[in-house]
Amino acid sequence: MKKPLRPAEATAAAAAVVTVVLWASAFVSIRSAGAAYSPGALALGRLASGALTLGVICLVRREGLPPRSAWRGIAISGALWFGFYMVVLNWGEQQVDAGTAALVVNIGPILIALLGSRLLGDAMPPRLLAGMAVSFAGAVTVGLSMSGEGGSSVLGVVLCLLAAVAYAGGVVAQKPALGRASALQVTTFGCLIGAVLCLPFAGQLVQDAAHAPVSATLNMVYLGVFPTALAFTTWAYALARTTASRMGATTYAVPALVVLMSWLALGEVPGLLTLAGGVLCLAGVAVSRSRPRARTQVEQAAATATDPEPEQVP
């Protein structure tokens, strides 16, 4: 029988769910805002909104500055994940169709697992590997079913690949920092670093905002407040309480939720192949986050009876 989740584990699991749902909603908002804002301007507007929101929360909670030992991880994750990743992903999604983008970017969790095992010493249990394999198959299925909705270019594929690498590198760099600073501190200053690096796009942001419809601007602000400020904080909270590999595998639920939200919000009815891929993504996440079944009392008694007596130490 399965062990019940401890309160801390349940809270971390709830935080991961919040993150996945909000990140899935971001894809719907990006489709609206991306039509009126250039990739760099959209990234800067999103990060500025997120940094402002997080800064106010930090002031209210009197969080203060992170310790010096956490700054290296915060700086790397801020540059790679908050800054470079958002610009490159926005640009890449304008060059390739949605299916190709989803397929290429979803190698990110695999890279997280490999880097986490190599650099952080994360364990690679069979359940995690099996779940990631199932989820990746689902992501491939979703990607293939959505292909053909737009053009693809070598540049677009390379940009999406760079986004996946930046995503993985940012997560692995963020993990050690969370052992020295709070989730709110790591997220706030990482977002601020990303916003500073995107300041060269400030002129383009002002120009785009002058002509963008109100709905696009509101979607950009939404991206900053919820999928960035809130979702990245809940992500950091959950990441601090589990391995980078397991958290990376959790994000495979995003394609399935994107399919559902596009259906509900945009009226885009998914085909059977897309639905099947979404189910595979969720099934893989369930497998990767499951724990081995605890042995029953009968099994434990039988194992004890068959175990040899320990050697006596003189």
PDB file of N, CA and C in Angstrom, residues 200-237:
ATOM      1  N   PRO A 200      17.858  46.136 -23.636  1.00  0.00           N
ATOM      2  CA  PRO A 200      18.056  46.621 -25.002  1.00  0.00           C
ATOM      3  C   PRO A 200      16.793  46.614 -25.862  1.00  0.00           C
ATOM      4  N   PHE A 201      15.765  45.867 -25.445  1.00  0.00           N
ATOM      5  CA  PHE A 201      14.511  45.821 -26.196  1.00  0.00           C
ATOM      6  C   PHE A 201      13.509  46.860 -25.689  1.00  0.00           C
ATOM      7  N   ALA A 202      13.937  47.778 -24.819  1.00  0.00           N
ATOM      8  CA  ALA A 202      13.011  48.742 -24.233  1.00  0.00           C
ATOM      9  C   ALA A 202      12.385  49.643 -25.299  1.00  0.00           C
ATOM     10  N   GLY A 203      13.186  50.096 -26.255  1.00  0.00           N
ATOM     11  CA  GLY A 203      12.644  50.946 -27.313  1.00  0.00           C
ATOM     12  C   GLY A 203      11.592  50.231 -28.136  1.00  0.00           C
ATOM     13  N   GLN A 204      11.840  48.958 -28.441  1.00  0.00           N
ATOM     14  CA  GLN A 204      10.866  48.176 -29.200  1.00  0.00           C
ATOM     15  C   GLN A 204       9.596  47.943 -28.400  1.00  0.00           C
ATOM     16  N   LEU A 205       9.745  47.771 -27.078  1.00  0.00           N
ATOM     17  CA  LEU A 205       8.571  47.583 -26.231  1.00  0.00           C
ATOM     18  C   LEU A 205       7.685  48.822 -26.245  1.00  0.00           C
ATOM     19  N   VAL A 206       8.298  49.994 -26.123  1.00  0.00           N
ATOM     20  CA  VAL A 206       7.516  51.240 -26.145  1.00  0.00           C
ATOM     21  C   VAL A 206       6.818  51.400 -27.492  1.00  0.00           C
ATOM     22  N   GLN A 207       7.529  51.108 -28.558  1.00  0.00           N
ATOM     23  CA  GLN A 207       6.948  51.244 -29.901  1.00  0.00           C
ATOM     24  C   GLN A 207       5.796  50.264 -30.112  1.00  0.00           C
ATOM     25  N   ASP A 208       5.977  49.011 -29.683  1.00  0.00           N
ATOM     26  CA  ASP A 208       4.924  48.013 -29.852  1.00  0.00           C
ATOM     27  C   ASP A 208       3.709  48.330 -28.982  1.00  0.00           C
ATOM     28  N   ALA A 209       3.964  48.800 -27.752  1.00  0.00           N
ATOM     29  CA  ALA A 209       2.857  49.102 -26.840  1.00  0.00           C
ATOM     30  C   ALA A 209       1.984  50.228 -27.367  1.00  0.00           C
ATOM     31  N   ALA A 210       2.556  51.144 -28.141  1.00  0.00           N
ATOM     32  CA  ALA A 210       1.793  52.269 -28.678  1.00  0.00           C
ATOM     33  C   ALA A 210       0.784  51.818 -29.723  1.00  0.00           C
ATOM     34  N   HIS A 211       1.031  50.675 -30.365  1.00  0.00           N
ATOM     35  CA  HIS A 211       0.143  50.212 -31.427  1.00  0.00           C
ATOM     36  C   HIS A 211      -0.593  48.917 -31.086  1.00  0.00           C
ATOM     37  N   ALA A 212      -0.226  48.285 -29.983  1.00  0.00           N
ATOM     38  CA  ALA A 212      -0.818  46.992 -29.640  1.00  0.00           C
ATOM     39  C   ALA A 212      -2.231  47.168 -29.106  1.00  0.00           C
ATOM     40  N   PRO A 213      -3.122  46.228 -29.398  1.00  0.00           N
ATOM     41  CA  PRO A 213      -4.463  46.282 -28.808  1.00  0.00           C
ATOM     42  C   PRO A 213      -4.385  46.038 -27.298  1.00  0.00           C
ATOM     43  N   VAL A 214      -5.407  46.505 -26.600  1.00  0.00           N
ATOM     44  CA  VAL A 214      -5.414  46.373 -25.137  1.00  0.00           C
ATOM     45  C   VAL A 214      -5.342  44.909 -24.721  1.00  0.00           C
ATOM     46  N   SER A 215      -6.003  44.027 -25.452  1.00  0.00           N
ATOM     47  CA  SER A 215      -6.012  42.610 -25.090  1.00  0.00           C
ATOM     48  C   SER A 215      -4.607  42.019 -25.107  1.00  0.00           C
ATOM     49  N   ALA A 216      -3.789  42.420 -26.089  1.00  0.00           N
ATOM     50  CA  ALA A 216      -2.420  41.907 -26.165  1.00  0.00           C
ATOM     51  C   ALA A 216      -1.584  42.405 -24.991  1.00  0.00           C
ATOM     52  N   THR A 217      -1.755  43.677 -24.640  1.00  0.00           N
ATOM     53  CA  THR A 217      -1.010  44.229 -23.508  1.00  0.00           C
ATOM     54  C   THR A 217      -1.431  43.570 -22.198  1.00  0.00           C
ATOM     55  N   LEU A 218      -2.728  43.345 -22.038  1.00  0.00           N
ATOM     56  CA  LEU A 218      -3.211  42.666 -20.830  1.00  0.00           C
ATOM     57  C   LEU A 218      -2.668  41.242 -20.743  1.00  0.00           C
ATOM     58  N   ASN A 219      -2.577  40.577 -21.879  1.00  0.00           N
ATOM     59  CA  ASN A 219      -2.010  39.233 -21.877  1.00  0.00           C
ATOM     60  C   ASN A 219      -0.539  39.258 -21.497  1.00  0.00           C
ATOM     61  N   MET A 220       0.187  40.285 -21.938  1.00  0.00           N
ATOM     62  CA  MET A 220       1.596  40.416 -21.568  1.00  0.00           C
ATOM     63  C   MET A 220       1.741  40.612 -20.054  1.00  0.00           C
ATOM     64  N   VAL A 221       0.888  41.459 -19.476  1.00  0.00           N
ATOM     65  CA  VAL A 221       0.923  41.681 -18.032  1.00  0.00           C
ATOM     66  C   VAL A 221       0.542  40.402 -17.293  1.00  0.00           C
ATOM     67  N   TYR A 222      -0.460  39.694 -17.812  1.00  0.00           N
ATOM     68  CA  TYR A 222      -0.849  38.416 -17.205  1.00  0.00           C
ATOM     69  C   TYR A 222       0.327  37.449 -17.185  1.00  0.00           C
ATOM     70  N   LEU A 223       1.075  37.390 -18.294  1.00  0.00           N
ATOM     71  CA  LEU A 223       2.240  36.515 -18.370  1.00  0.00           C
ATOM     72  C   LEU A 223       3.258  36.863 -17.286  1.00  0.00           C
ATOM     73  N   GLY A 224       3.408  38.153 -16.995  1.00  0.00           N
ATOM     74  CA  GLY A 224       4.371  38.562 -15.988  1.00  0.00           C
ATOM     75  C   GLY A 224       3.924  38.258 -14.575  1.00  0.00           C
ATOM     76  N   VAL A 225       2.637  38.462 -14.292  1.00  0.00           N
ATOM     77  CA  VAL A 225       2.140  38.319 -12.916  1.00  0.00           C
ATOM     78  C   VAL A 225       1.931  36.853 -12.547  1.00  0.00           C
ATOM     79  N   PHE A 226       1.312  36.084 -13.428  1.00  0.00           N
ATOM     80  CA  PHE A 226       0.928  34.717 -13.057  1.00  0.00           C
ATOM     81  C   PHE A 226       1.907  33.645 -13.560  1.00  0.00           C
ATOM     82  N   PRO A 227       2.075  33.412 -14.875  1.00  0.00           N
ATOM     83  CA  PRO A 227       3.025  32.372 -15.289  1.00  0.00           C
ATOM     84  C   PRO A 227       4.479  32.680 -14.923  1.00  0.00           C
ATOM     85  N   THR A 228       4.814  33.949 -14.638  1.00  0.00           N
ATOM     86  CA  THR A 228       6.192  34.270 -14.265  1.00  0.00           C
ATOM     87  C   THR A 228       6.323  34.438 -12.755  1.00  0.00           C
ATOM     88  N   ALA A 229       5.729  35.499 -12.182  1.00  0.00           N
ATOM     89  CA  ALA A 229       5.910  35.782 -10.752  1.00  0.00           C
ATOM     90  C   ALA A 229       5.394  34.644  -9.878  1.00  0.00           C
ATOM     91  N   LEU A 230       4.167  34.231 -10.100  1.00  0.00           N
ATOM     92  CA  LEU A 230       3.581  33.193  -9.244  1.00  0.00           C
ATOM     93  C   LEU A 230       4.110  31.807  -9.587  1.00  0.00           C
ATOM     94  N   ALA A 231       4.072  31.437 -10.867  1.00  0.00           N
ATOM     95  CA  ALA A 231       4.409  30.065 -11.249  1.00  0.00           C
ATOM     96  C   ALA A 231       5.897  29.758 -11.047  1.00  0.00           C
ATOM     97  N   PHE A 232       6.776  30.716 -11.306  1.00  0.00           N
ATOM     98  CA  PHE A 232       8.201  30.457 -11.082  1.00  0.00           C
ATOM     99  C   PHE A 232       8.516  30.358  -9.593  1.00  0.00           C
ATOM    100  N   THR A 233       7.747  31.065  -8.754  1.00  0.00           N
ATOM    101  CA  THR A 233       7.949  30.952  -7.304  1.00  0.00           C
ATOM    102  C   THR A 233       7.470  29.598  -6.795  1.00  0.00           C
ATOM    103  N   THR A 234       6.298  29.154  -7.238  1.00  0.00           N
ATOM    104  CA  THR A 234       5.826  27.831  -6.813  1.00  0.00           C
ATOM    105  C   THR A 234       6.733  26.735  -7.370  1.00  0.00           C
ATOM    106  N   TRP A 235       7.281  26.953  -8.581  1.00  0.00           N
ATOM    107  CA  TRP A 235       8.250  26.002  -9.123  1.00  0.00           C
ATOM    108  C   TRP A 235       9.475  25.907  -8.203  1.00  0.00           C
ATOM    109  N   ALA A 236      10.034  27.067  -7.824  1.00  0.00           N
ATOM    110  CA  ALA A 236      11.221  27.076  -6.966  1.00  0.00           C
ATOM    111  C   ALA A 236      10.926  26.430  -5.615  1.00  0.00           C
ATOM    112  N   TYR A 237       9.736  26.678  -5.085  1.00  0.00           N
ATOM    113  CA  TYR A 237       9.345  26.064  -3.810  1.00  0.00           C
ATOM    114  C   TYR A 237       9.336  24.544  -3.929  1.00  0.00           C
TER     115      TYR A 237
END
